[in-house]
mmCIF file of C-alpha atoms in Angstrom:
data_model
loop_
_atom_site.group_PDB
_atom_site.id
_atom_site.type_symbol
_atom_site.label_atom_id
_atom_site.label_comp_id
_atom_site.label_asym_id
_atom_site.label_seq_id
_atom_site.Cartn_x
_atom_site.Cartn_y
_atom_site.Cartn_z
ATOM 1 C CA MET H 1 0.000 0.000 0.000
ATOM 2 C CA ARG H 2 1.398 3.396 -0.936
ATOM 3 C CA GLN H 3 2.765 5.034 2.177
ATOM 4 C CA SER H 4 3.564 8.548 0.984
ATOM 5 C CA MET H 5 0.415 10.593 0.730
ATOM 6 C CA ASP H 6 -0.980 14.005 1.491
ATOM 7 C CA LEU H 7 -2.131 14.741 5.030
ATOM 8 C CA ASP H 8 -5.641 15.127 3.655
ATOM 9 C CA GLU H 9 -5.556 12.152 1.328
ATOM 10 C CA ARG H 10 -5.977 9.448 3.939
ATOM 11 C CA MET H 11 -7.927 6.513 2.480
ATOM 12 C CA GLY H 12 -7.240 7.846 -1.039
ATOM 13 C CA GLN H 13 -9.369 10.942 -0.574
ATOM 14 C CA SER H 14 -8.312 14.569 -0.860
ATOM 15 C CA THR H 15 -10.247 16.226 1.947
ATOM 16 C CA ASP H 16 -9.909 18.785 4.663
ATOM 17 C CA VAL H 17 -8.342 17.941 8.008
ATOM 18 C CA ASP H 18 -11.792 17.194 9.406
ATOM 19 C CA GLU H 19 -13.174 15.320 6.406
ATOM 20 C CA ARG H 20 -11.336 12.023 6.781
ATOM 21 C CA ILE H 21 -13.207 9.069 5.256
ATOM 22 C CA GLY H 22 -15.426 11.437 3.229
ATOM 23 C CA GLN H 23 -17.074 12.845 6.329
ATOM 24 C CA SER H 24 -17.141 16.425 7.535
ATOM 25 C CA MET H 25 -16.425 16.172 11.236
ATOM 26 C CA ARG H 26 -14.402 17.629 14.057
ATOM 27 C CA VAL H 27 -10.739 16.666 14.431
ATOM 28 C CA ASP H 28 -11.709 14.279 17.201
ATOM 29 C CA GLU H 29 -14.754 12.749 15.551
ATOM 30 C CA ARG H 30 -13.021 10.473 13.073
ATOM 31 C CA MET H 31 -15.231 7.490 12.219
ATOM 32 C CA GLY H 32 -17.963 8.944 14.476
ATOM 33 C CA GLN H 33 -15.764 8.538 17.522
ATOM 34 C CA SER H 34 -14.429 11.119 19.937
ATOM 35 C CA MET H 35 -10.733 10.397 19.999
ATOM 36 C CA GLY H 36 -7.342 12.062 20.030
ATOM 37 C CA VAL H 37 -5.398 13.216 16.992
ATOM 38 C CA ASP H 38 -3.415 9.992 17.073
ATOM 39 C CA GLU H 39 -6.354 7.620 17.524
ATOM 40 C CA ARG H 40 -7.572 7.580 13.922
ATOM 41 C CA MET H 41 -9.257 4.295 12.977
ATOM 42 C CA GLY H 42 -9.289 3.293 16.667
ATOM 43 C CA GLN H 43 -5.516 3.065 16.755
ATOM 44 C CA SER H 44 -3.056 4.954 18.894
ATOM 45 C CA MET H 45 -0.455 6.205 16.483
ATOM 46 C CA GLY H 46 1.645 9.218 15.585
ATOM 47 C CA VAL H 47 0.402 12.115 13.477
ATOM 48 C CA ASP H 48 2.062 10.581 10.440
ATOM 49 C CA GLU H 49 1.207 6.950 11.146
ATOM 50 C CA ARG H 50 -2.313 6.965 9.719
ATOM 51 C CA ILE H 51 -3.449 3.479 8.724
ATOM 52 C CA GLY H 52 -0.273 1.886 10.108
ATOM 53 C CA GLN H 53 2.036 3.942 7.925
ATOM 54 C CA SER H 54 4.904 6.041 9.171
ATOM 55 C CA MET H 55 5.758 9.079 7.124
ATOM 56 C CA GLY H 56 7.113 12.581 7.638
ATOM 57 C CA VAL H 57 4.828 15.598 7.790
ATOM 58 C CA ASP H 58 6.511 16.947 4.670
ATOM 59 C CA GLU H 59 6.850 13.679 2.776
ATOM 60 C CA ARG H 60 3.332 13.563 1.395
ATOM 61 C CA MET H 61 3.256 12.134 -2.139
ATOM 62 C CA GLY H 62 7.036 11.660 -1.941
ATOM 63 C CA GLN H 63 7.547 15.404 -1.983
ATOM 64 C CA SER H 64 8.979 17.746 0.604
ATOM 65 C CA MET H 65 6.309 20.367 1.032
ATOM 66 C CA GLY H 66 4.748 22.623 3.644
ATOM 67 C CA VAL H 67 1.475 22.056 5.460
ATOM 68 C CA ASP H 68 -0.203 24.324 2.933
ATOM 69 C CA GLU H 69 1.288 22.873 -0.237
ATOM 70 C CA ARG H 70 -1.207 20.060 -0.650
ATOM 71 C CA MET H 71 -1.054 18.913 -4.277
ATOM 72 C CA GLY H 72 0.224 22.365 -5.327
ATOM 73 C CA GLN H 73 -2.673 24.096 -3.610
ATOM 74 C CA TYR H 74 -2.673 26.476 -0.684
ATOM 75 C CA MET H 75 -5.394 25.575 1.754
ATOM 76 C CA GLY H 76 -6.275 24.473 5.264
ATOM 77 C CA VAL H 77 -4.546 25.622 8.427
ATOM 78 C CA ASP H 78 -2.573 28.353 6.720
ATOM 79 C CA GLU H 79 -5.183 30.026 4.567
ATOM 80 C CA TRP H 80 -6.168 32.614 7.160
ATOM 81 C CA MET H 81 -6.990 36.026 5.684
ATOM 82 C CA GLY H 82 -6.932 34.465 2.203
ATOM 83 C CA GLN H 83 -3.165 34.310 2.264
ATOM 84 C CA SER H 84 -0.867 31.393 1.648
ATOM 85 C CA MET H 85 1.665 31.309 4.440
ATOM 86 C CA GLY H 86 3.494 28.922 6.721
ATOM 87 C CA VAL H 87 2.073 27.711 10.012
ATOM 88 C CA ASP H 88 4.254 30.287 11.757
ATOM 89 C CA GLU H 89 3.694 33.149 9.328
ATOM 90 C CA ARG H 90 0.188 34.271 10.250
ATOM 91 C CA MET H 91 -0.160 37.896 9.079
ATOM 92 C CA GLY H 92 3.628 38.226 9.144
ATOM 93 C CA GLN H 93 3.665 37.251 12.798
ATOM 94 C CA SER H 94 4.830 34.144 14.555
ATOM 95 C CA MET H 95 1.684 32.753 16.118
ATOM 96 C CA GLY H 96 -0.661 29.771 16.256
ATOM 97 C CA VAL H 97 0.502 26.159 16.286
ATOM 98 C CA ASP H 98 4.088 27.120 15.577
ATOM 99 C CA GLU H 99 4.413 30.269 17.655
ATOM 100 C CA ARG H 100 6.552 28.391 20.113
ATOM 101 C CA ILE H 101 9.072 30.712 21.732
ATOM 102 C CA GLY H 102 8.115 33.507 19.300
ATOM 103 C CA GLN H 103 10.063 32.028 16.432
ATOM 104 C CA SER H 104 8.905 31.244 12.898
ATOM 105 C CA MET H 105 10.183 27.835 11.909
ATOM 106 C CA ARG H 106 9.210 24.491 10.473
ATOM 107 C CA VAL H 107 7.179 22.083 12.597
ATOM 108 C CA ASP H 108 10.278 20.000 13.303
ATOM 109 C CA GLU H 109 12.742 22.852 13.698
ATOM 110 C CA ARG H 110 11.789 24.095 17.136
ATOM 111 C CA MET H 111 14.707 25.859 18.827
ATOM 112 C CA GLY H 112 16.818 25.285 15.704
ATOM 113 C CA GLN H 113 16.653 21.550 16.183
ATOM 114 C CA SER H 114 15.269 18.878 13.894
ATOM 115 C CA MET H 115 12.798 17.069 16.092
ATOM 116 C CA GLY H 116 9.382 15.465 16.039
ATOM 117 C CA VAL H 117 6.094 17.273 16.562
ATOM 118 C CA ASP H 118 6.097 16.096 20.176
ATOM 119 C CA GLU H 119 9.695 16.948 20.977
ATOM 120 C CA ARG H 120 9.273 20.643 21.648
ATOM 121 C CA MET H 121 11.994 22.016 23.943
ATOM 122 C CA GLY H 122 13.761 18.640 23.904
ATOM 123 C CA GLN H 123 10.807 16.912 25.495
ATOM 124 C CA SER H 124 8.675 14.111 24.106
ATOM 125 C CA MET H 125 5.151 15.376 24.494
ATOM 126 C CA GLY H 126 1.830 15.858 22.742
ATOM 127 C CA VAL H 127 0.878 18.886 20.659
ATOM 128 C CA ASP H 128 -0.569 20.577 23.710
ATOM 129 C CA GLU H 129 1.800 19.460 26.435
ATOM 130 C CA ARG H 130 4.005 22.509 25.948
ATOM 131 C CA ILE H 131 5.821 23.901 28.994
ATOM 132 C CA GLY H 132 6.274 20.589 30.811
ATOM 133 C CA GLN H 133 2.679 19.458 30.683
ATOM 134 C CA SER H 134 1.688 16.058 29.327
ATOM 135 C CA MET H 135 -1.742 16.068 27.761
ATOM 136 C CA GLY H 136 -3.558 15.131 24.574
ATOM 137 C CA VAL H 137 -4.704 17.620 21.963
ATOM 138 C CA ASP H 138 -8.167 17.547 23.533
ATOM 139 C CA GLU H 139 -7.081 17.358 27.139
ATOM 140 C CA ARG H 140 -6.469 21.041 27.698
ATOM 141 C CA MET H 141 -6.451 21.800 31.431
ATOM 142 C CA GLY H 142 -7.149 18.124 32.191
ATOM 143 C CA GLN H 143 -10.338 18.097 30.192
ATOM 144 C CA SER H 144 -11.285 16.052 27.130
ATOM 145 C CA MET H 145 -12.703 18.518 24.637
ATOM 146 C CA ASP H 146 -12.669 19.502 20.987
ATOM 147 C CA VAL H 147 -9.784 21.427 19.460
ATOM 148 C CA ASP H 148 -11.781 24.660 19.715
ATOM 149 C CA GLU H 149 -13.143 24.043 23.206
ATOM 150 C CA LYS H 150 -10.058 24.991 25.174
ATOM 151 C CA ILE H 151 -10.764 25.539 28.875
ATOM 152 C CA GLY H 152 -14.389 24.453 28.463
ATOM 153 C CA GLN H 153 -15.144 27.179 25.929
ATOM 154 C CA SER H 154 -16.151 26.747 22.294
ATOM 155 C CA MET H 155 -14.099 29.119 20.195
ATOM 156 C CA GLY H 156 -12.135 29.285 16.964
ATOM 157 C CA VAL H 157 -8.383 28.804 16.796
ATOM 158 C CA ASN H 158 -7.944 32.552 16.446
ATOM 159 C CA GLU H 159 -10.871 33.578 18.650
ATOM 160 C CA ARG H 160 -9.435 32.989 22.075
ATOM 161 C CA GLY H 161 -10.119 36.607 23.082
ATOM 162 C CA ASN H 162 -9.664 37.305 26.768
ATOM 163 C CA LEU H 163 -8.764 33.685 27.431
ATOM 164 C CA TRP H 164 -5.950 33.914 24.890
ATOM 165 C CA MET H 165 -4.687 37.107 26.519
ATOM 166 C CA TRP H 166 -4.747 35.364 29.890
ATOM 167 C CA MET H 167 -2.913 32.354 28.508
ATOM 168 C CA LYS H 168 -0.258 34.534 26.883
ATOM 169 C CA GLY H 169 0.468 36.252 30.163
ATOM 170 C CA TRP H 170 -0.306 33.494 32.653
ATOM 171 C CA GLY H 171 3.059 33.562 34.377
ATOM 172 C CA ASN H 172 6.616 34.825 34.516
ATOM 173 C CA LEU H 173 7.871 31.695 32.753
ATOM 174 C CA TRP H 174 5.792 32.392 29.647
ATOM 175 C CA VAL H 175 6.766 36.065 29.669
ATOM 176 C CA TRP H 176 10.422 35.151 30.060
ATOM 177 C CA MET H 177 10.267 32.553 27.300
ATOM 178 C CA ARG H 178 8.598 34.984 24.904
ATOM 179 C CA GLY H 179 11.117 37.696 25.714
ATOM 180 C CA TRP H 180 14.048 35.338 25.325
ATOM 181 C CA GLY H 181 12.744 33.959 22.027
ATOM 182 C CA ASN H 182 12.380 37.440 20.558
ATOM 183 C CA SER H 183 15.771 38.717 21.736
#
């Protein structure tokens, strides 16, 4: 079975992140189930191990491409404001999934290192276990929720509002890390 494929071409279909298996659903509702990012098809696997296959985030279709270069098209996570940009290039700013330490870099280049999605800051952790916390994508603050339901609230990735402001300034560690990363 061909192992190199686009992130959105699981099961031979070209779909959006939430349309796996021809269904339009939330990230955690694959196959009608509420599960973590790595539990597709009832299996516990890595982001790139869909259907028992191990591949690199940028090795879709045997090509080295960015998250937004699906089949030569710019779409998905990085099409905010109708622009084609990298995960860390939102509106010319370093923010969102890849705004770790205020730097704009590739998913696996955190802190200038080549590492896996879960190896931020030299630690092996899940997408959301940043800053020494171990949790699943939907286990924000110890809760099991949808990607946009952080802290028990239903909001869009870029609609965190006051909560986002609180999270960005929650403690001296975060402030120090941001300041250090931008120095």
